[in-house]
Amino acid sequence: MRWIGPCLVTLALTFTACSDEASDAGAMKSADTGESAAGSGGKPATGGAGGNQTKAAAEGGRQAQPAANGGADLAALRASGIDKYLGAAKPSAEEPGGEGETVYRFAVEDGPRCLRGDPYSMSVRKQSEDDVMIYLQGGGSCSSAICSANLTAEPRIPASGLFNPTDESPVSSWSLVYVPYCDGSLHYGDKEHLDENPVRYHHGLRNLSAALDVAVAKFPSAKRILLAGSSAGGLGTIYASQLVRVLYPKAQLFVWNDAGLGISTPDGSRSKLTRAEWGTLDLIPKSCTECRGSPHSTPVITWNLEQDKGLKVALFSAYEDTVIADTFLMIGGPAFKQAMLDETGKVTKAQPERAKRFYIEGTQHTTASNLMRTQVNGVSIGEWLGFMLSGDARWTDTLQ
């Protein structure tokens, strides 16, 4: 296995372990996750309407959205068995976390555990009964090709960007279910490698299911849900959206995929390897021929939209995201850009009203901590997300 420095791995979407200066100095060459210091091209962008309008966009148009999901085929979403661990593990301990936060810990014998067997934990910040964000943390991945991932679950909620309970975030008044990442398999792995040293427990699906069980227990009647994830967490949203819909069949469901779009190597070698090692082949919809034949996960996004008529999906990336293009896929920026445009273009062409992209120039990786500085034509990613949540017509396909 190939190992990469721990500080750079921890930087990936914990937003606290390393500074932005470290990021600028080359942190993007870490694992398949990371965080850049600014907006387009790594430089602070200018313009935009500011945080107050970002929050207003998310809240002001609330009545414009339909109350029901518009029709989701729950049987199709459950056909893969993605819901098999729901209800299997209950928290073994509950304790106060940061301000307004509650931490839930799970016993390893109940199933949830991290990559090397450490206990799993997650947290909740309760603010609203109706509006809930479920956030999937990122932090690398682990396979026999490259192993660089979070090894423990840190339930502390970051204070910046999307998580900041101020006007900077379009979901500042929403409750938050924070799902740490420590399984090395994008939140949905389901396989163990006990013959290796060190061992690998890819218990992502168990961890995710346990966290979502807590979400439903705390917010049983949520009306609007934003499922968000960055890098590995963004990749995790592709399958997690199916599980969230099963648990919340009547809620308005939005997905924000922050730099985890599901692009693979052209020959499919990387996806073939990880699907086998993580035990995720069975999650690929059997009714979707393209999903099973493509090396990319983007056809699954299209399939999700087809099965769930109330789902909306927002996609973010830089064109030459160096963490994904160079470190993880090793195909280079230009090849990644072309594949990303081609494959996600199929998604937006198939579902133009419910799938939109926000793409920027440069090599940046993720933007959840930079909602106001990441901009295209004077519109920040924070404002753009607010447009989606409120049903504003300004939520459009936005390509720099």
mmCIF file of C-alpha atoms in Angstrom:
data_model
loop_
_atom_site.group_PDB
_atom_site.id
_atom_site.type_symbol
_atom_site.label_atom_id
_atom_site.label_comp_id
_atom_site.label_asym_id
_atom_site.label_seq_id
_atom_site.Cartn_x
_atom_site.Cartn_y
_atom_site.Cartn_z
ATOM 1 C CA MET A 1 0.000 0.000 0.000
ATOM 2 C CA ARG A 2 1.023 3.572 -0.562
ATOM 3 C CA TRP A 3 0.900 5.893 2.454
ATOM 4 C CA ILE A 4 0.856 9.688 2.513
ATOM 5 C CA GLY A 5 1.541 12.179 5.325
ATOM 6 C CA PRO A 6 -1.042 12.275 8.100
ATOM 7 C CA CYS A 7 -1.322 16.053 8.399
ATOM 8 C CA LEU A 8 -2.367 16.320 4.787
ATOM 9 C CA VAL A 9 -4.903 13.559 5.201
ATOM 10 C CA THR A 10 -6.360 15.164 8.291
ATOM 11 C CA LEU A 11 -6.617 18.454 6.431
ATOM 12 C CA ALA A 12 -9.028 16.831 4.069
ATOM 13 C CA LEU A 13 -12.316 18.259 5.203
ATOM 14 C CA THR A 14 -11.776 18.423 8.868
ATOM 15 C CA PHE A 15 -10.799 22.050 8.176
ATOM 16 C CA THR A 16 -8.935 22.271 11.466
ATOM 17 C CA ALA A 17 -5.771 20.192 11.402
ATOM 18 C CA CYS A 18 -3.674 22.241 8.970
ATOM 19 C CA SER A 19 -3.693 25.887 8.016
ATOM 20 C CA ASP A 20 -4.637 27.425 4.691
ATOM 21 C CA GLU A 21 -0.991 28.367 4.334
ATOM 22 C CA ALA A 22 -0.072 24.687 4.478
ATOM 23 C CA SER A 23 -2.641 24.056 1.816
ATOM 24 C CA ASP A 24 -1.118 26.679 -0.442
ATOM 25 C CA ALA A 25 2.303 25.147 0.091
ATOM 26 C CA GLY A 26 1.335 21.872 -1.474
ATOM 27 C CA ALA A 27 -1.231 20.113 0.684
ATOM 28 C CA MET A 28 -3.196 19.315 -2.431
ATOM 29 C CA LYS A 29 -0.768 16.496 -3.122
ATOM 30 C CA SER A 30 -2.039 14.427 -0.233
ATOM 31 C CA ALA A 31 -4.776 11.850 -0.653
ATOM 32 C CA ASP A 32 -8.081 11.845 -2.494
ATOM 33 C CA THR A 33 -9.258 14.660 -0.217
ATOM 34 C CA GLY A 34 -8.040 18.111 0.788
ATOM 35 C CA GLU A 35 -8.966 21.753 1.113
ATOM 36 C CA SER A 36 -7.663 24.773 -0.757
ATOM 37 C CA ALA A 37 -7.325 28.204 0.694
ATOM 38 C CA ALA A 38 -9.477 30.256 -1.617
ATOM 39 C CA GLY A 39 -11.827 30.411 -4.543
ATOM 40 C CA SER A 40 -11.377 30.192 -8.277
ATOM 41 C CA GLY A 41 -7.879 29.142 -9.194
ATOM 42 C CA GLY A 42 -6.776 29.256 -5.558
ATOM 43 C CA LYS A 43 -7.190 33.051 -5.325
ATOM 44 C CA PRO A 44 -9.851 34.943 -3.356
ATOM 45 C CA ALA A 45 -12.664 35.953 -5.700
ATOM 46 C CA THR A 46 -14.462 39.256 -5.485
ATOM 47 C CA GLY A 47 -18.032 40.435 -5.856
ATOM 48 C CA GLY A 48 -21.212 38.706 -4.742
ATOM 49 C CA ALA A 49 -24.079 39.835 -2.603
ATOM 50 C CA GLY A 50 -22.777 38.653 0.755
ATOM 51 C CA GLY A 51 -23.891 36.358 3.529
ATOM 52 C CA ASN A 52 -27.223 38.006 4.384
ATOM 53 C CA GLN A 53 -28.556 37.365 0.890
ATOM 54 C CA THR A 54 -27.164 33.836 1.012
ATOM 55 C CA LYS A 55 -29.261 33.064 4.071
ATOM 56 C CA ALA A 56 -32.269 34.889 2.664
ATOM 57 C CA ALA A 57 -32.096 32.903 -0.547
ATOM 58 C CA ALA A 58 -32.387 29.666 1.385
ATOM 59 C CA GLU A 59 -35.204 30.874 3.610
ATOM 60 C CA GLY A 60 -37.104 33.423 1.585
ATOM 61 C CA GLY A 61 -38.457 31.090 -1.079
ATOM 62 C CA ARG A 62 -39.472 28.279 1.223
ATOM 63 C CA GLN A 63 -43.146 28.394 0.193
ATOM 64 C CA ALA A 64 -42.246 27.911 -3.460
ATOM 65 C CA GLN A 65 -41.239 24.298 -2.890
ATOM 66 C CA PRO A 66 -43.724 21.389 -2.956
ATOM 67 C CA ALA A 67 -44.307 19.640 0.353
ATOM 68 C CA ALA A 68 -43.991 16.063 -0.918
ATOM 69 C CA ASN A 69 -41.147 14.292 -2.643
ATOM 70 C CA GLY A 70 -42.830 14.222 -6.049
ATOM 71 C CA GLY A 71 -42.758 10.435 -6.195
ATOM 72 C CA ALA A 72 -39.811 8.232 -5.223
ATOM 73 C CA ASP A 73 -39.629 4.562 -6.131
ATOM 74 C CA LEU A 74 -38.669 3.317 -2.687
ATOM 75 C CA ALA A 75 -38.687 -0.329 -3.766
ATOM 76 C CA ALA A 76 -36.094 0.431 -6.451
ATOM 77 C CA LEU A 77 -33.944 2.387 -4.012
ATOM 78 C CA ARG A 78 -34.027 -0.469 -1.501
ATOM 79 C CA ALA A 79 -33.495 -3.282 -4.009
ATOM 80 C CA SER A 80 -29.713 -3.341 -3.518
ATOM 81 C CA GLY A 81 -30.062 -3.932 0.203
ATOM 82 C CA ILE A 82 -28.585 -0.552 1.029
ATOM 83 C CA ASP A 83 -30.901 -0.332 4.039
ATOM 84 C CA LYS A 84 -29.864 -3.664 5.577
ATOM 85 C CA TYR A 85 -28.075 -2.098 8.565
ATOM 86 C CA LEU A 86 -30.769 0.394 9.533
ATOM 87 C CA GLY A 87 -31.753 -0.179 13.141
ATOM 88 C CA ALA A 88 -28.811 -2.519 13.753
ATOM 89 C CA ALA A 89 -26.824 -0.277 16.113
ATOM 90 C CA LYS A 90 -27.919 2.160 18.779
ATOM 91 C CA PRO A 91 -25.622 4.671 20.503
ATOM 92 C CA SER A 92 -23.864 3.223 23.531
ATOM 93 C CA ALA A 93 -23.192 6.670 24.989
ATOM 94 C CA GLU A 94 -24.478 10.228 24.626
ATOM 95 C CA GLU A 95 -22.580 13.278 25.865
ATOM 96 C CA PRO A 96 -22.367 17.046 25.365
ATOM 97 C CA GLY A 97 -20.073 18.187 22.581
ATOM 98 C CA GLY A 98 -19.345 21.729 21.453
ATOM 99 C CA GLU A 99 -21.797 24.560 21.957
ATOM 100 C CA GLY A 100 -25.298 23.221 21.277
ATOM 101 C CA GLU A 101 -23.894 19.874 20.133
ATOM 102 C CA THR A 102 -24.485 16.314 21.314
ATOM 103 C CA VAL A 103 -22.024 13.492 20.594
ATOM 104 C CA TYR A 104 -23.228 9.911 20.092
ATOM 105 C CA ARG A 105 -20.791 7.023 20.454
ATOM 106 C CA PHE A 106 -21.209 3.436 19.288
ATOM 107 C CA ALA A 107 -19.795 0.182 20.616
ATOM 108 C CA VAL A 108 -17.623 -1.673 18.099
ATOM 109 C CA GLU A 109 -19.378 -4.965 18.819
ATOM 110 C CA ASP A 110 -22.581 -3.452 17.408
ATOM 111 C CA GLY A 111 -21.018 -2.983 13.976
ATOM 112 C CA PRO A 112 -19.949 0.647 13.481
ATOM 113 C CA ARG A 113 -16.181 1.024 13.599
ATOM 114 C CA CYS A 114 -13.331 2.822 11.884
ATOM 115 C CA LEU A 115 -10.813 1.467 9.393
ATOM 116 C CA ARG A 116 -8.464 -0.079 11.980
ATOM 117 C CA GLY A 117 -11.209 -1.052 14.420
ATOM 118 C CA ASP A 118 -11.508 2.108 16.507
ATOM 119 C CA PRO A 119 -14.956 3.101 17.842
ATOM 120 C CA TYR A 120 -17.257 5.249 15.735
ATOM 121 C CA SER A 121 -18.992 8.440 16.844
ATOM 122 C CA MET A 122 -21.030 11.262 15.329
ATOM 123 C CA SER A 123 -22.733 14.442 16.482
ATOM 124 C CA VAL A 124 -25.874 16.522 16.196
ATOM 125 C CA ARG A 125 -26.516 20.260 16.504
ATOM 126 C CA LYS A 126 -30.219 20.852 17.014
ATOM 127 C CA GLN A 127 -31.694 24.154 15.811
ATOM 128 C CA SER A 128 -34.714 23.391 13.647
ATOM 129 C CA GLU A 129 -37.230 20.546 13.604
ATOM 130 C CA ASP A 130 -38.077 21.111 9.931
ATOM 131 C CA ASP A 131 -34.756 21.885 8.212
ATOM 132 C CA VAL A 132 -31.859 19.447 8.607
ATOM 133 C CA MET A 133 -28.448 19.208 6.958
ATOM 134 C CA ILE A 134 -26.757 15.809 6.987
ATOM 135 C CA TYR A 135 -23.058 16.267 6.271
ATOM 136 C CA LEU A 136 -20.682 13.468 5.278
ATOM 137 C CA GLN A 137 -17.092 14.326 6.170
ATOM 138 C CA GLY A 138 -14.276 13.551 3.744
ATOM 139 C CA GLY A 139 -10.764 12.372 4.400
ATOM 140 C CA GLY A 140 -9.057 10.101 1.887
ATOM 141 C CA SER A 141 -9.623 6.478 0.943
ATOM 142 C CA CYS A 142 -7.928 3.147 1.454
ATOM 143 C CA SER A 143 -7.314 0.358 -1.030
ATOM 144 C CA SER A 144 -4.378 -1.827 -1.976
ATOM 145 C CA ALA A 145 -3.451 0.813 -4.568
ATOM 146 C CA ILE A 146 -3.301 3.819 -2.236
ATOM 147 C CA CYS A 147 -4.199 4.003 1.446
ATOM 148 C CA SER A 148 -4.435 7.487 2.902
ATOM 149 C CA ALA A 149 -7.504 8.076 5.025
ATOM 150 C CA ASN A 150 -8.862 9.268 8.361
ATOM 151 C CA LEU A 151 -8.357 6.480 10.887
ATOM 152 C CA THR A 152 -10.561 7.760 13.701
ATOM 153 C CA ALA A 153 -13.929 9.504 13.947
ATOM 154 C CA GLU A 154 -13.715 13.104 15.144
ATOM 155 C CA PRO A 155 -17.268 14.189 15.993
ATOM 156 C CA ARG A 156 -16.369 17.841 16.623
ATOM 157 C CA ILE A 157 -18.260 20.040 14.148
ATOM 158 C CA PRO A 158 -16.037 22.501 12.235
ATOM 159 C CA ALA A 159 -16.765 26.192 12.713
ATOM 160 C CA SER A 160 -16.168 27.521 9.207
ATOM 161 C CA GLY A 161 -18.125 27.887 5.997
ATOM 162 C CA LEU A 162 -21.081 25.591 5.632
ATOM 163 C CA PHE A 163 -21.073 24.796 9.359
ATOM 164 C CA ASN A 164 -20.858 28.363 10.600
ATOM 165 C CA PRO A 165 -24.099 29.312 12.384
ATOM 166 C CA THR A 166 -23.975 32.816 10.888
ATOM 167 C CA ASP A 167 -25.300 34.450 7.754
ATOM 168 C CA GLU A 168 -22.338 33.122 5.745
ATOM 169 C CA SER A 169 -24.051 29.773 5.348
ATOM 170 C CA PRO A 170 -27.414 29.270 3.594
ATOM 171 C CA VAL A 171 -28.184 26.616 6.211
ATOM 172 C CA SER A 172 -27.033 28.570 9.287
ATOM 173 C CA SER A 173 -30.408 28.112 10.990
ATOM 174 C CA TRP A 174 -30.741 24.430 10.063
ATOM 175 C CA SER A 175 -30.081 21.531 12.379
ATOM 176 C CA LEU A 176 -26.942 19.551 11.564
ATOM 177 C CA VAL A 177 -26.237 15.842 11.614
ATOM 178 C CA TYR A 178 -22.454 15.544 11.325
ATOM 179 C CA VAL A 179 -21.255 12.163 10.028
ATOM 180 C CA PRO A 180 -17.492 11.688 10.527
ATOM 181 C CA TYR A 181 -15.549 9.611 8.031
ATOM 182 C CA CYS A 182 -13.079 6.939 9.101
ATOM 183 C CA ASP A 183 -13.886 3.803 7.059
ATOM 184 C CA GLY A 184 -11.696 4.499 4.017
ATOM 185 C CA SER A 185 -14.482 3.403 1.649
ATOM 186 C CA LEU A 186 -16.525 6.554 0.977
ATOM 187 C CA HIS A 187 -19.151 5.953 3.679
ATOM 188 C CA TYR A 188 -20.664 2.906 2.000
ATOM 189 C CA GLY A 189 -18.065 0.117 2.117
ATOM 190 C CA ASP A 190 -19.124 -3.254 3.493
ATOM 191 C CA LYS A 191 -16.155 -5.599 3.638
ATOM 192 C CA GLU A 192 -13.382 -6.651 6.009
ATOM 193 C CA HIS A 193 -9.773 -7.581 5.224
ATOM 194 C CA LEU A 194 -8.701 -9.402 8.380
ATOM 195 C CA ASP A 195 -5.785 -11.193 6.717
ATOM 196 C CA GLU A 196 -3.909 -7.927 6.173
ATOM 197 C CA ASN A 197 -1.550 -6.191 8.578
ATOM 198 C CA PRO A 198 -2.889 -3.755 9.552
ATOM 199 C CA VAL A 199 -6.438 -4.997 9.082
ATOM 200 C CA ARG A 200 -9.054 -3.063 7.145
ATOM 201 C CA TYR A 201 -12.627 -2.700 8.350
ATOM 202 C CA HIS A 202 -14.613 -1.061 5.578
ATOM 203 C CA HIS A 203 -17.732 -0.527 7.683
ATOM 204 C CA GLY A 204 -18.863 2.647 5.970
ATOM 205 C CA LEU A 205 -22.419 1.492 5.347
ATOM 206 C CA ARG A 206 -22.797 0.415 8.981
ATOM 207 C CA ASN A 207 -21.429 3.739 10.234
ATOM 208 C CA LEU A 208 -23.656 5.726 7.903
ATOM 209 C CA SER A 209 -26.743 3.700 8.791
ATOM 210 C CA ALA A 210 -26.117 4.162 12.518
ATOM 211 C CA ALA A 211 -25.714 7.920 12.086
ATOM 212 C CA LEU A 212 -28.882 8.191 9.988
ATOM 213 C CA ASP A 213 -30.811 6.227 12.602
ATOM 214 C CA VAL A 214 -29.849 8.955 15.074
ATOM 215 C CA ALA A 215 -30.948 11.590 12.563
ATOM 216 C CA VAL A 216 -34.412 10.073 12.241
ATOM 217 C CA ALA A 217 -34.746 9.667 16.008
ATOM 218 C CA LYS A 218 -33.899 13.343 16.566
ATOM 219 C CA PHE A 219 -35.697 14.800 13.541
ATOM 220 C CA PRO A 220 -38.533 12.414 12.648
ATOM 221 C CA SER A 221 -40.620 15.029 10.825
ATOM 222 C CA ALA A 222 -37.991 16.974 8.885
ATOM 223 C CA LYS A 223 -39.487 18.748 5.887
ATOM 224 C CA ARG A 224 -36.320 19.827 4.078
ATOM 225 C CA ILE A 225 -33.064 17.876 4.080
ATOM 226 C CA LEU A 226 -29.750 18.883 2.562
ATOM 227 C CA LEU A 227 -27.425 15.900 2.215
ATOM 228 C CA ALA A 228 -23.969 17.400 1.721
ATOM 229 C CA GLY A 229 -20.512 15.902 1.537
ATOM 230 C CA SER A 230 -17.025 16.953 0.513
ATOM 231 C CA SER A 231 -14.456 14.869 -1.368
ATOM 232 C CA ALA A 232 -14.867 11.326 -0.039
ATOM 233 C CA GLY A 233 -18.064 12.563 1.570
ATOM 234 C CA GLY A 234 -19.226 13.958 -1.768
ATOM 235 C CA LEU A 235 -18.717 10.533 -3.287
ATOM 236 C CA GLY A 236 -20.615 9.136 -0.337
ATOM 237 C CA THR A 237 -23.686 11.241 -1.130
ATOM 238 C CA ILE A 238 -24.189 9.303 -4.366
ATOM 239 C CA TYR A 239 -25.388 6.222 -2.487
ATOM 240 C CA ALA A 240 -26.335 7.880 0.804
ATOM 241 C CA SER A 241 -29.081 9.847 -0.960
ATOM 242 C CA GLN A 242 -30.883 6.543 -1.557
ATOM 243 C CA LEU A 243 -30.756 5.703 2.133
ATOM 244 C CA VAL A 244 -31.849 9.179 3.211
ATOM 245 C CA ARG A 245 -34.847 9.001 0.887
ATOM 246 C CA VAL A 246 -35.857 5.615 2.296
ATOM 247 C CA LEU A 247 -35.840 7.129 5.784
ATOM 248 C CA TYR A 248 -37.507 10.402 4.775
ATOM 249 C CA PRO A 249 -39.945 9.518 1.970
ATOM 250 C CA LYS A 250 -41.912 12.785 2.198
ATOM 251 C CA ALA A 251 -39.182 15.363 2.789
ATOM 252 C CA GLN A 252 -37.762 17.696 0.167
ATOM 253 C CA LEU A 253 -34.332 16.214 -0.509
ATOM 254 C CA PHE A 254 -31.387 18.206 -1.813
ATOM 255 C CA VAL A 255 -27.840 16.931 -2.390
ATOM 256 C CA TRP A 256 -24.687 19.007 -2.564
ATOM 257 C CA ASN A 257 -21.703 17.019 -3.825
ATOM 258 C CA ASP A 258 -18.573 19.028 -3.075
ATOM 259 C CA ALA A 259 -15.675 17.698 -5.173
ATOM 260 C CA GLY A 260 -16.568 14.010 -5.088
ATOM 261 C CA LEU A 261 -18.269 13.619 -8.434
ATOM 262 C CA GLY A 262 -17.469 9.969 -9.082
ATOM 263 C CA ILE A 263 -15.049 10.260 -12.007
ATOM 264 C CA SER A 264 -12.712 7.266 -12.356
ATOM 265 C CA THR A 265 -9.795 6.273 -14.565
ATOM 266 C CA PRO A 266 -10.655 5.824 -18.261
ATOM 267 C CA ASP A 267 -9.876 2.118 -18.201
ATOM 268 C CA GLY A 268 -11.938 1.585 -15.064
ATOM 269 C CA SER A 269 -9.044 -0.019 -13.193
ATOM 270 C CA ARG A 270 -9.422 2.101 -10.072
ATOM 271 C CA SER A 271 -13.181 1.665 -9.713
ATOM 272 C CA LYS A 272 -12.929 -2.071 -10.426
ATOM 273 C CA LEU A 273 -10.348 -2.435 -7.664
ATOM 274 C CA THR A 274 -12.169 -0.403 -5.030
ATOM 275 C CA ARG A 275 -15.604 -1.881 -5.733
ATOM 276 C CA ALA A 276 -14.173 -5.350 -5.162
ATOM 277 C CA GLU A 277 -12.110 -4.459 -2.097
ATOM 278 C CA TRP A 278 -14.865 -2.393 -0.460
ATOM 279 C CA GLY A 279 -17.682 -4.834 -1.166
ATOM 280 C CA THR A 280 -19.798 -2.266 -2.993
ATOM 281 C CA LEU A 281 -20.596 -4.072 -6.238
ATOM 282 C CA ASP A 282 -24.021 -5.111 -4.968
ATOM 283 C CA LEU A 283 -24.983 -1.478 -4.368
ATOM 284 C CA ILE A 284 -24.818 -0.666 -8.077
ATOM 285 C CA PRO A 285 -28.455 -0.667 -9.289
ATOM 286 C CA LYS A 286 -29.153 -3.862 -11.199
ATOM 287 C CA SER A 287 -31.806 -2.067 -13.237
ATOM 288 C CA CYS A 288 -29.241 0.454 -14.517
ATOM 289 C CA THR A 289 -27.212 -1.008 -17.373
ATOM 290 C CA GLU A 290 -25.049 2.084 -17.734
ATOM 291 C CA CYS A 291 -24.328 2.137 -13.988
ATOM 292 C CA ARG A 292 -22.962 -1.392 -14.137
ATOM 293 C CA GLY A 293 -21.002 -0.858 -17.332
ATOM 294 C CA SER A 294 -19.410 2.512 -16.608
ATOM 295 C CA PRO A 295 -16.193 2.986 -14.617
ATOM 296 C CA HIS A 296 -17.710 6.221 -13.283
ATOM 297 C CA SER A 297 -20.333 6.664 -10.566
ATOM 298 C CA THR A 298 -22.075 9.533 -12.349
ATOM 299 C CA PRO A 299 -24.655 7.228 -13.993
ATOM 300 C CA VAL A 300 -25.824 6.354 -10.484
ATOM 301 C CA ILE A 301 -26.577 10.056 -9.907
ATOM 302 C CA THR A 302 -28.753 10.046 -13.016
ATOM 303 C CA TRP A 303 -30.440 6.840 -11.861
ATOM 304 C CA ASN A 304 -31.125 8.364 -8.441
ATOM 305 C CA LEU A 305 -32.800 11.340 -10.096
ATOM 306 C CA GLU A 306 -34.901 9.042 -12.264
ATOM 307 C CA GLN A 307 -36.102 7.002 -9.282
ATOM 308 C CA ASP A 308 -36.652 10.026 -7.033
ATOM 309 C CA LYS A 309 -38.657 12.768 -8.718
ATOM 310 C CA GLY A 310 -38.290 15.080 -5.720
ATOM 311 C CA LEU A 311 -34.488 14.961 -5.613
ATOM 312 C CA LYS A 312 -32.284 17.904 -6.614
ATOM 313 C CA VAL A 313 -28.509 17.561 -7.001
ATOM 314 C CA ALA A 314 -25.852 20.291 -6.972
ATOM 315 C CA LEU A 315 -22.309 19.456 -8.118
ATOM 316 C CA PHE A 316 -19.115 21.419 -7.408
ATOM 317 C CA SER A 317 -15.558 20.996 -8.647
ATOM 318 C CA ALA A 318 -12.545 22.821 -9.972
ATOM 319 C CA TYR A 319 -11.710 21.758 -13.515
ATOM 320 C CA GLU A 320 -8.285 20.397 -12.631
ATOM 321 C CA ASP A 321 -8.785 19.395 -8.988
ATOM 322 C CA THR A 322 -5.253 18.241 -8.225
ATOM 323 C CA VAL A 323 -6.195 15.923 -5.355
ATOM 324 C CA ILE A 324 -8.584 13.896 -7.479
ATOM 325 C CA ALA A 325 -6.880 14.254 -10.866
ATOM 326 C CA ASP A 326 -3.247 13.853 -9.846
ATOM 327 C CA THR A 327 -3.062 12.093 -6.495
ATOM 328 C CA PHE A 328 -6.040 9.782 -6.549
ATOM 329 C CA LEU A 329 -6.708 9.041 -10.240
ATOM 330 C CA MET A 330 -3.221 9.948 -11.536
ATOM 331 C CA ILE A 331 -4.601 11.009 -14.917
ATOM 332 C CA GLY A 332 -3.691 14.714 -14.808
ATOM 333 C CA GLY A 333 -5.803 17.844 -14.808
ATOM 334 C CA PRO A 334 -6.732 18.117 -18.506
ATOM 335 C CA ALA A 335 -7.932 14.514 -18.726
ATOM 336 C CA PHE A 336 -9.908 14.891 -15.500
ATOM 337 C CA LYS A 337 -11.531 18.100 -16.748
ATOM 338 C CA GLN A 338 -12.672 16.494 -19.979
ATOM 339 C CA ALA A 339 -14.013 13.382 -18.264
ATOM 340 C CA MET A 340 -15.792 15.474 -15.646
ATOM 341 C CA LEU A 341 -17.463 17.696 -18.223
ATOM 342 C CA ASP A 342 -18.466 14.727 -20.364
ATOM 343 C CA GLU A 343 -19.815 12.523 -17.581
ATOM 344 C CA THR A 344 -21.571 15.150 -15.473
ATOM 345 C CA GLY A 345 -22.869 16.697 -18.696
ATOM 346 C CA LYS A 346 -24.811 13.474 -19.228
ATOM 347 C CA VAL A 347 -26.405 13.952 -15.809
ATOM 348 C CA THR A 348 -27.499 17.524 -16.431
ATOM 349 C CA LYS A 349 -28.699 16.690 -19.944
ATOM 350 C CA ALA A 350 -30.863 13.880 -18.606
ATOM 351 C CA GLN A 351 -32.239 15.960 -15.700
ATOM 352 C CA PRO A 352 -31.696 19.643 -16.587
ATOM 353 C CA GLU A 353 -34.199 21.002 -14.062
ATOM 354 C CA ARG A 354 -32.959 19.020 -11.071
ATOM 355 C CA ALA A 355 -29.193 18.707 -11.600
ATOM 356 C CA LYS A 356 -26.865 21.711 -11.853
ATOM 357 C CA ARG A 357 -23.101 22.269 -11.774
ATOM 358 C CA PHE A 358 -20.917 25.014 -10.303
ATOM 359 C CA TYR A 359 -17.441 24.568 -11.829
ATOM 360 C CA ILE A 360 -14.433 26.852 -11.487
ATOM 361 C CA GLU A 361 -11.029 27.185 -13.098
ATOM 362 C CA GLY A 362 -7.999 25.994 -11.195
ATOM 363 C CA THR A 363 -6.852 23.085 -9.064
ATOM 364 C CA GLN A 364 -8.881 23.698 -5.891
ATOM 365 C CA HIS A 365 -10.257 20.729 -3.988
ATOM 366 C CA THR A 366 -13.552 21.254 -2.093
ATOM 367 C CA THR A 367 -15.144 24.511 -1.045
ATOM 368 C CA ALA A 368 -17.380 23.835 1.961
ATOM 369 C CA SER A 369 -15.219 26.136 4.092
ATOM 370 C CA ASN A 370 -15.095 28.880 1.434
ATOM 371 C CA LEU A 371 -18.727 29.587 0.637
ATOM 372 C CA MET A 372 -18.322 33.294 -0.042
ATOM 373 C CA ARG A 373 -14.854 33.358 -1.651
ATOM 374 C CA THR A 374 -15.564 30.701 -4.280
ATOM 375 C CA GLN A 375 -17.389 32.635 -6.996
ATOM 376 C CA VAL A 376 -18.333 32.640 -10.653
ATOM 377 C CA ASN A 377 -19.462 35.893 -12.287
ATOM 378 C CA GLY A 378 -19.943 37.519 -8.887
ATOM 379 C CA VAL A 379 -22.147 34.748 -7.519
ATOM 380 C CA SER A 380 -20.747 32.771 -4.610
ATOM 381 C CA ILE A 381 -21.229 29.054 -4.125
ATOM 382 C CA GLY A 382 -23.074 29.881 -0.897
ATOM 383 C CA GLU A 383 -25.581 32.062 -2.713
ATOM 384 C CA TRP A 384 -25.963 29.456 -5.460
ATOM 385 C CA LEU A 385 -26.779 26.757 -2.927
ATOM 386 C CA GLY A 386 -29.305 29.093 -1.357
ATOM 387 C CA PHE A 387 -30.967 29.451 -4.756
ATOM 388 C CA MET A 388 -31.385 25.682 -4.952
ATOM 389 C CA LEU A 389 -32.853 25.417 -1.475
ATOM 390 C CA SER A 390 -35.383 28.176 -2.079
ATOM 391 C CA GLY A 391 -36.444 27.219 -5.598
ATOM 392 C CA ASP A 392 -34.959 30.409 -7.048
ATOM 393 C CA ALA A 393 -34.636 30.503 -10.850
ATOM 394 C CA ARG A 394 -31.051 31.751 -10.420
ATOM 395 C CA TRP A 395 -30.010 28.190 -9.552
ATOM 396 C CA THR A 396 -28.520 27.444 -12.981
ATOM 397 C CA ASP A 397 -25.733 25.412 -14.523
ATOM 398 C CA THR A 398 -22.762 27.689 -13.762
ATOM 399 C CA LEU A 399 -19.504 26.905 -15.563
ATOM 400 C CA GLN A 400 -16.619 29.367 -15.328
#
